[in-house]
Coordinates of C-alpha atoms in Angstrom, one line a residue:
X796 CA -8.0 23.8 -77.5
X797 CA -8.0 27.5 -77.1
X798 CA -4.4 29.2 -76.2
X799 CA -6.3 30.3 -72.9
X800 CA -6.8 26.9 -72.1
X801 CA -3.6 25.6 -73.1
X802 CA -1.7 28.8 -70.8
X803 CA -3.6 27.4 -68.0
X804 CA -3.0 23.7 -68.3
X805 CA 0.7 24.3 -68.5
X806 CA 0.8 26.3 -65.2
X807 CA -1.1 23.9 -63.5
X808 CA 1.2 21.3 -64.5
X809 CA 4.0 23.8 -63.0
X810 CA 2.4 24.1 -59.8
X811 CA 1.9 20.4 -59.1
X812 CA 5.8 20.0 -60.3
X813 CA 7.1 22.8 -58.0
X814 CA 4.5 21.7 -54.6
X815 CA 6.4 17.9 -55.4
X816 CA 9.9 19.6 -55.4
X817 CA 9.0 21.8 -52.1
X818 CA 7.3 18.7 -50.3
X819 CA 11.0 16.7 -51.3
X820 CA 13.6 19.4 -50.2
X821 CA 11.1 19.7 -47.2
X822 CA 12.1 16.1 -46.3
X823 CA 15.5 16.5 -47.0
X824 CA 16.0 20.1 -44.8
X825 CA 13.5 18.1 -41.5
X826 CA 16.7 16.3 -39.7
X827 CA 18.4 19.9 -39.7
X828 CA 15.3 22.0 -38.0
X829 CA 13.9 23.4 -41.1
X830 CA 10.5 24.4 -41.2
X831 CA 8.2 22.0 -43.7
X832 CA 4.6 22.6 -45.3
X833 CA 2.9 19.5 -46.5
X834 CA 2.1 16.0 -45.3
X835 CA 5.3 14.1 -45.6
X836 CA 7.0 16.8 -42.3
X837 CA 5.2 14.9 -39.5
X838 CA 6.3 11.3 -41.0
X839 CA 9.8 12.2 -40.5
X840 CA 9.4 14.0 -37.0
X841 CA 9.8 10.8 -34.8
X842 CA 13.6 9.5 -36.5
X843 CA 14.6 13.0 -36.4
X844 CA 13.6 13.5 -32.8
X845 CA 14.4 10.4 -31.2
X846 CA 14.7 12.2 -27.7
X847 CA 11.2 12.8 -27.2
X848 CA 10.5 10.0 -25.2
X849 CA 12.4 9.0 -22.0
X850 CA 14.0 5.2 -23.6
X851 CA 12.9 2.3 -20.6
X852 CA 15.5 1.4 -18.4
X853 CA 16.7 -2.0 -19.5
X854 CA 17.0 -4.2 -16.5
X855 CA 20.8 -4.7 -15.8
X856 CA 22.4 -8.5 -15.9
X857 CA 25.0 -7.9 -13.6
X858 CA 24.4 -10.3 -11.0
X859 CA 21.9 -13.3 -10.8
X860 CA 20.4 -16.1 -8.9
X861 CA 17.5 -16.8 -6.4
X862 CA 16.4 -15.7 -3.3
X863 CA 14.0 -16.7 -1.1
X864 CA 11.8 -14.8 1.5
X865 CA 9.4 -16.3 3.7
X866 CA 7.1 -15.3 6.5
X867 CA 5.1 -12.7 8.3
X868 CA 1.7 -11.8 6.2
X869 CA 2.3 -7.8 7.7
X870 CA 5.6 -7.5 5.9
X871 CA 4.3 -9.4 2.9
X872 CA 3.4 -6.2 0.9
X873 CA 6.4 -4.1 1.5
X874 CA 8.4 -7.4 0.9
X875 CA 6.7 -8.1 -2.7
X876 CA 6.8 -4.3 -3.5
X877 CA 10.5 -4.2 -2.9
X878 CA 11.2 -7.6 -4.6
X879 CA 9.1 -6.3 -8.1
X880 CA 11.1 -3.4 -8.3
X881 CA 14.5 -5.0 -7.5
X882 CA 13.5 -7.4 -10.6
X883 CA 12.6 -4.5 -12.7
X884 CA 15.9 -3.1 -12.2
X885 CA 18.2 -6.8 -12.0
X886 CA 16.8 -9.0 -14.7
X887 CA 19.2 -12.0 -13.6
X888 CA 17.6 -11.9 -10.2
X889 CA 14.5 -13.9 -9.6
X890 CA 13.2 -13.4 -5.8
X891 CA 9.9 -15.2 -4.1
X892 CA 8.3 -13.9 -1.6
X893 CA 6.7 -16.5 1.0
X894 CA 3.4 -15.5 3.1
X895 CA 3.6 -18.5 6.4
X896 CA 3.8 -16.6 9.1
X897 CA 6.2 -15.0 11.5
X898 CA 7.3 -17.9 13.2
X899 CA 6.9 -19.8 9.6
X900 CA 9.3 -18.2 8.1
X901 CA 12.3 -18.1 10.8
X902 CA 11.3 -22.2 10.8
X903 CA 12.5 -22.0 7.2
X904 CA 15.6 -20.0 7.2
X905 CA 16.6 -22.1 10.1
X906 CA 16.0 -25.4 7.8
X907 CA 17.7 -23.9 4.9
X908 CA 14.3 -23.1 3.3
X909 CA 14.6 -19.7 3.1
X910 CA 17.8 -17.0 2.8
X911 CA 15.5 -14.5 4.7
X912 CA 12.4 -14.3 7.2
X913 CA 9.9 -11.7 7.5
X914 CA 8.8 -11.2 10.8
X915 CA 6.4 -9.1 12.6
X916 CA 8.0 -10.1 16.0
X917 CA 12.2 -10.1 17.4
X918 CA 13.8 -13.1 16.5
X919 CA 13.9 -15.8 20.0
X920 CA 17.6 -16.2 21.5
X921 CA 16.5 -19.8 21.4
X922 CA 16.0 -19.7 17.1
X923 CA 19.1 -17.2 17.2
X924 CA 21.1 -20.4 18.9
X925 CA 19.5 -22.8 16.6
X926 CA 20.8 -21.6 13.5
X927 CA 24.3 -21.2 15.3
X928 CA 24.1 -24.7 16.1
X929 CA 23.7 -25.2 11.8
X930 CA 26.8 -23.5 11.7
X931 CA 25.3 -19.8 10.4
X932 CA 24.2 -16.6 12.0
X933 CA 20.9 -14.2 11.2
X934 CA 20.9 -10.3 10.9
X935 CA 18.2 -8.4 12.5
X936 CA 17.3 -5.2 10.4
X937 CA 14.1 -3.6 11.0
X938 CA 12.2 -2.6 7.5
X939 CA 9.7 -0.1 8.6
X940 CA 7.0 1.0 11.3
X941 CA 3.7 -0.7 11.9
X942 CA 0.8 -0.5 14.4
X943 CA -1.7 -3.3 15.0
X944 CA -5.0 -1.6 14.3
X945 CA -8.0 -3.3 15.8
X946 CA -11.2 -3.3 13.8
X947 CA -14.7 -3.5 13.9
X948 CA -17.9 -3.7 11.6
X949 CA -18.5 -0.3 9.9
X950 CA -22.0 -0.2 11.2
X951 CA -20.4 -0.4 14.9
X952 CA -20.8 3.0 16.0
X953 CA -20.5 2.3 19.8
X954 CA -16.8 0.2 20.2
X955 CA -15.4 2.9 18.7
X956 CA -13.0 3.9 21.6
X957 CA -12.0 1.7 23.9
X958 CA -9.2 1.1 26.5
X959 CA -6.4 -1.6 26.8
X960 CA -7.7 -2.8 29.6
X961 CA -11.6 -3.9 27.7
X962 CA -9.6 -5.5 24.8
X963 CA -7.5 -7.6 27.5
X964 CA -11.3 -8.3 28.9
X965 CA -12.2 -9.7 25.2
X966 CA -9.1 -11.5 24.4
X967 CA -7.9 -13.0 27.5
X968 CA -7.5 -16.5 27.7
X969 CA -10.2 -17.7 29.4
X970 CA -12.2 -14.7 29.1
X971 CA -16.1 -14.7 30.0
X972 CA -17.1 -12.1 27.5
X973 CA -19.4 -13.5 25.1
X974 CA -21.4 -10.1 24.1
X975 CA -20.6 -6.4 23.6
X976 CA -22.8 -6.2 26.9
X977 CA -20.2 -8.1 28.8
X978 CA -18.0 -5.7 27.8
X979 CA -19.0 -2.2 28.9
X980 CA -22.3 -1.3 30.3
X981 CA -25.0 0.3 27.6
X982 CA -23.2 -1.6 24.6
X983 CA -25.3 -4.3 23.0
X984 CA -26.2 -7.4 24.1
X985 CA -25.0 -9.2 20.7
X986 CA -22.8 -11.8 20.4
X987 CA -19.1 -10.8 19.6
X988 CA -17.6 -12.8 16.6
X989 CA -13.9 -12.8 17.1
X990 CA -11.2 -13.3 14.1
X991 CA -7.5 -13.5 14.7
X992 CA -4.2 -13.7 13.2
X993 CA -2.8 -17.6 13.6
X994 CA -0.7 -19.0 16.3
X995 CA 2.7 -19.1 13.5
X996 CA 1.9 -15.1 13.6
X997 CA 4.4 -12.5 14.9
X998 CA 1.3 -10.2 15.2
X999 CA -0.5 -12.4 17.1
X1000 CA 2.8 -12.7 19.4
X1001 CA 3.1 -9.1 19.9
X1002 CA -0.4 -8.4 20.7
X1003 CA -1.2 -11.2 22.9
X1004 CA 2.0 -9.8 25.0
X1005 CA 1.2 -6.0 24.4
X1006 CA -2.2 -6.6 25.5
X1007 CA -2.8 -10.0 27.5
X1008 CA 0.5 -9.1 29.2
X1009 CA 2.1 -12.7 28.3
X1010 CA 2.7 -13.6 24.5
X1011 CA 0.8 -16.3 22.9
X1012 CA -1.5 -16.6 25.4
X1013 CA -5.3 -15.7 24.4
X1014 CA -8.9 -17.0 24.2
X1015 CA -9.2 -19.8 21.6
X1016 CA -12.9 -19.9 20.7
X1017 CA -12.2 -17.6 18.1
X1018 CA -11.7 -17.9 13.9
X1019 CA -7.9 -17.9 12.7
X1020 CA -6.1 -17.4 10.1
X1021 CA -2.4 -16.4 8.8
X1022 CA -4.1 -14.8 6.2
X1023 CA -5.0 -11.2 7.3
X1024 CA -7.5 -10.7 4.1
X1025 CA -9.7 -13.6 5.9
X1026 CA -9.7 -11.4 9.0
X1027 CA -10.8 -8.8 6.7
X1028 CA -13.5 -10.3 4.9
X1029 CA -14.6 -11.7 8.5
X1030 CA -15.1 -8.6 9.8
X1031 CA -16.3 -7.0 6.7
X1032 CA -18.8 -9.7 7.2
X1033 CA -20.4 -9.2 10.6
X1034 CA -21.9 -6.2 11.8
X1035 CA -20.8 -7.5 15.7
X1036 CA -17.1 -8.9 14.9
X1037 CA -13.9 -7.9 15.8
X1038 CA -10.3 -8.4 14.6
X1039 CA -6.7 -7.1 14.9
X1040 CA -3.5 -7.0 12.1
X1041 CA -1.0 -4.7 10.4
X1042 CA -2.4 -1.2 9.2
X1043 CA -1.6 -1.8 5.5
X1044 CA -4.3 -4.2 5.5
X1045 CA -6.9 -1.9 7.5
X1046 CA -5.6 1.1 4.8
X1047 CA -6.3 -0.9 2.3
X1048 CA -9.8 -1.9 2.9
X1049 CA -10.8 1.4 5.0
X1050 CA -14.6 1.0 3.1
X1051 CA -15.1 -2.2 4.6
X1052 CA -13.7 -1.5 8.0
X1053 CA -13.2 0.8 11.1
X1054 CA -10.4 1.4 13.3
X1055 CA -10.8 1.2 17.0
X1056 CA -8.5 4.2 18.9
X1057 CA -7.3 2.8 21.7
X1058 CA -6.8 3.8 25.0
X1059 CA -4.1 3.0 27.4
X1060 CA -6.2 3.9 30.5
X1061 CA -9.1 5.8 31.7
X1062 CA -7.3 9.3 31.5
X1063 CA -5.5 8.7 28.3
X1064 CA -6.4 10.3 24.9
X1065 CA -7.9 7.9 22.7
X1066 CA -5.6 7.5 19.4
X1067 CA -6.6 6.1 16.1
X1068 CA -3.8 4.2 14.4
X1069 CA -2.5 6.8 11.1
X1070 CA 1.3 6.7 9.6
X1071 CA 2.0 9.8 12.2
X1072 CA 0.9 8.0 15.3
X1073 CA 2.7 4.8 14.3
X1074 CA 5.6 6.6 13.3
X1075 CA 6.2 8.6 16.8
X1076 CA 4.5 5.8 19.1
X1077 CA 1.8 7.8 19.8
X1078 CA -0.8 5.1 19.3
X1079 CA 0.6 2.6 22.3
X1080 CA 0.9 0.2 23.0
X1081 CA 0.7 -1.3 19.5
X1082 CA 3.3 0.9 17.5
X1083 CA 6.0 -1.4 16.8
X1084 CA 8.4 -2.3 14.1
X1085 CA 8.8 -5.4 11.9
X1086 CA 11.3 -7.2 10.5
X1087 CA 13.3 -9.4 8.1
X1088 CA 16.6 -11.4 9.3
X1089 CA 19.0 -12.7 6.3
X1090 CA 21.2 -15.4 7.0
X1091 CA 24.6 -14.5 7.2
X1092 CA 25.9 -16.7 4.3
X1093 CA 23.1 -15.6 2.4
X1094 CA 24.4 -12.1 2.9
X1095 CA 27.5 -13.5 1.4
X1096 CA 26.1 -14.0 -1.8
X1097 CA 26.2 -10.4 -3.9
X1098 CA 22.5 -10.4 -5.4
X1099 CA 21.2 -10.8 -1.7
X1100 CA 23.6 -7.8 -0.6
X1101 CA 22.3 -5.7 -3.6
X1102 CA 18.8 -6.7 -2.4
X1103 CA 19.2 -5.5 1.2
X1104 CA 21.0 -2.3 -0.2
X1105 CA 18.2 -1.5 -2.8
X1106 CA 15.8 -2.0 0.5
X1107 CA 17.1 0.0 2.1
X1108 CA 17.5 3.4 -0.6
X1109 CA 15.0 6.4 -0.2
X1110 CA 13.5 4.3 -3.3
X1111 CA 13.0 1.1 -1.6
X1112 CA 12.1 2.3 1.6
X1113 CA 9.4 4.6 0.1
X1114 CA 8.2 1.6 -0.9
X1115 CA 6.7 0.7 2.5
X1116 CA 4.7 4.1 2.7
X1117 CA 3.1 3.0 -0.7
X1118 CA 1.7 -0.2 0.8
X1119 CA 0.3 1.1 4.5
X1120 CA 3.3 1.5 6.5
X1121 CA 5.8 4.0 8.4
X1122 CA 8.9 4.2 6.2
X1123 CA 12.1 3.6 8.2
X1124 CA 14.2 7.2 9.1
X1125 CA 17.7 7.7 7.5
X1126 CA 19.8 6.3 10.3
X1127 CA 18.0 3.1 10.6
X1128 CA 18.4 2.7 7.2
X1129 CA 22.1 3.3 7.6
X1130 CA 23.0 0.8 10.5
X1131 CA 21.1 -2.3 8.7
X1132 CA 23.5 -1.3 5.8
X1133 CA 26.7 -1.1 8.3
X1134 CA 25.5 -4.5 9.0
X1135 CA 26.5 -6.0 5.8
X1136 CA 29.9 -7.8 5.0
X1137 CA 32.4 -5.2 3.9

């Protein structure tokens, strides 16, 4: 071999040695913010930077046990919402949330079934005096705003206003109307198919009173169910049906569905149901808010008080807005927590 060849070998041996010596004191300078060349820098980025992603929240174990909710299907999805977080956050804490019905689920704290009842509807003084005579007590707390929005068919492009006194005409016990003729002059003369929230529901309650003028009291030749998405999918269904039930359900399913403004009389606006005019009582007269009511003893127990405080923080009260409904204002908020044993 030539010396030429022989100079060059031996410098590229050096080179390779003295690129394996930078690439090693590279790795040993990275943990103290060194800059590196070569491939072996990025490798070591992620244990020297352990900071650059937020760690999850473990979920704590300071408390545990069960609760049970049961009840209305229109505080259902603020119920669940709440109860997934509250797990997220309380690991020891399992919590079920029942879907019966209004009057379902006060039947079931009242039997012991249940530590607290959603309801769409006020409590009765006559269940209130029940579960005194069971040696307890119930809380009323209200959890957020809600209006019963009636809906139609999204091909129904003439019931699209109408006044409280043509949906007493409709829903009436013993009401003649059979077609949307009956109803108002011009309309069609189609059959109306009619779907409604079930007898256990605090909806049905307070729109059978808000409307009909006594609660409870309605037409009966119609389809029912405590399950609001079968009034949904009814409607959905039938270009000439009709139903009524919480406005999370008609937010949630807005492509299926229209919204009825309603009127109170002749010479009143007509208002469509939105989180604004639910939340000033603008849309009347089915604004309203809903419910749950803890037993007292079960208010004793310190994962049920953490889950009534976590329900009502900012953070579980947003909840409701996230799921269709008018969150509760501050001061609510505050006197269902001055409710709880100190």
């Amino acid at each position: 071999m030539s010396k030429g060849l022989l100079r060059k070998s031996w410098m590229l041996l050096l080179a390779a040695a003295f690129v394996f010596v930078a690439a090693a004191c590279g790795n040993n300078n990275a943990g103290n913010g060194d800059a590196t060349q070569g491939s072996a820098a990025p490798a070591e980025t992620p244990a020297a930077q352990p900071e650059a992603e937020a760690p999850k929240e473990e979920p704590k174990a300071d408390i545990s046990g069960d609760i049970k909710l049961d009840g209305s299907s229109t505080v259902y999805p603020i119920a669940q919402a709440v109860a997934e977080e509250f797990m997220n956050i309380h690991g020891g804490v399992n919590v079920t949330v029942g879907l019966s019905g209004s009057s379902n689920g006060i039947k079931a704290i009242i039997n012991g079934e249940a530590d607290i009842a959603n309801a769409s509807r006020t409590i009765k003084d006559s269940e209130v005096e029940t579960i005194k005579g069971n040696g307890d007590d119930v809380v009323e707390m209200p959890v957020a705003y809600d209006g019963i929005t009636v809906v139609i068919h999204p091909e129904n492009d003439w019931a699209t206003e109408m006044t409280v006194a043509e949906l007493k005409k409709i829903w009436e016990k013993g009401s003649t109307v059979k077609t949307w003729a009956d109803v108002r002059e011009g309309w069609p003369n189609e059959p109306i198919t009619l779907f409604a929230p079930g007898a256990a529901s605090g909806t049905f309650e307070y729109f059978t009173e808000a409307i009909n003028g006594e609660a409870k009291v309605a037409r009966e030749d119609v389809t029912a169910s405590e399950d609001d998405n079968v009034l949904v999918q009814g409607v959905a269904g039938d270009k000439y049906a009709m139903s009524y039930f919480g406005f999370a359900y008609y937010e949630e399913n807005q492509d299926k569905l229209k919204a009825v403004a309603v009127k109170v009389d002749d010479a009143s606006p007509a208002v469509l149901p939105s989180l604004e005019t639910i939340g000033d009582f603008s849309y009347k007269p089915l604004s309203r808010f809903i419910y749950m009511y803890p037993l007292k003893s079960a208010l004793e127990r310190p994962e049920v008080q953490e889950f009534v405080k976590y329900y009502m923080s900012e953070e579980g009260s947003a909840l409701a807005g996230e799921v269709g409904y008018v969150p509760l204002d501050a001061a609510t908020r505050e006197k269902n927590l001055a409710l709880l044993p100190q």
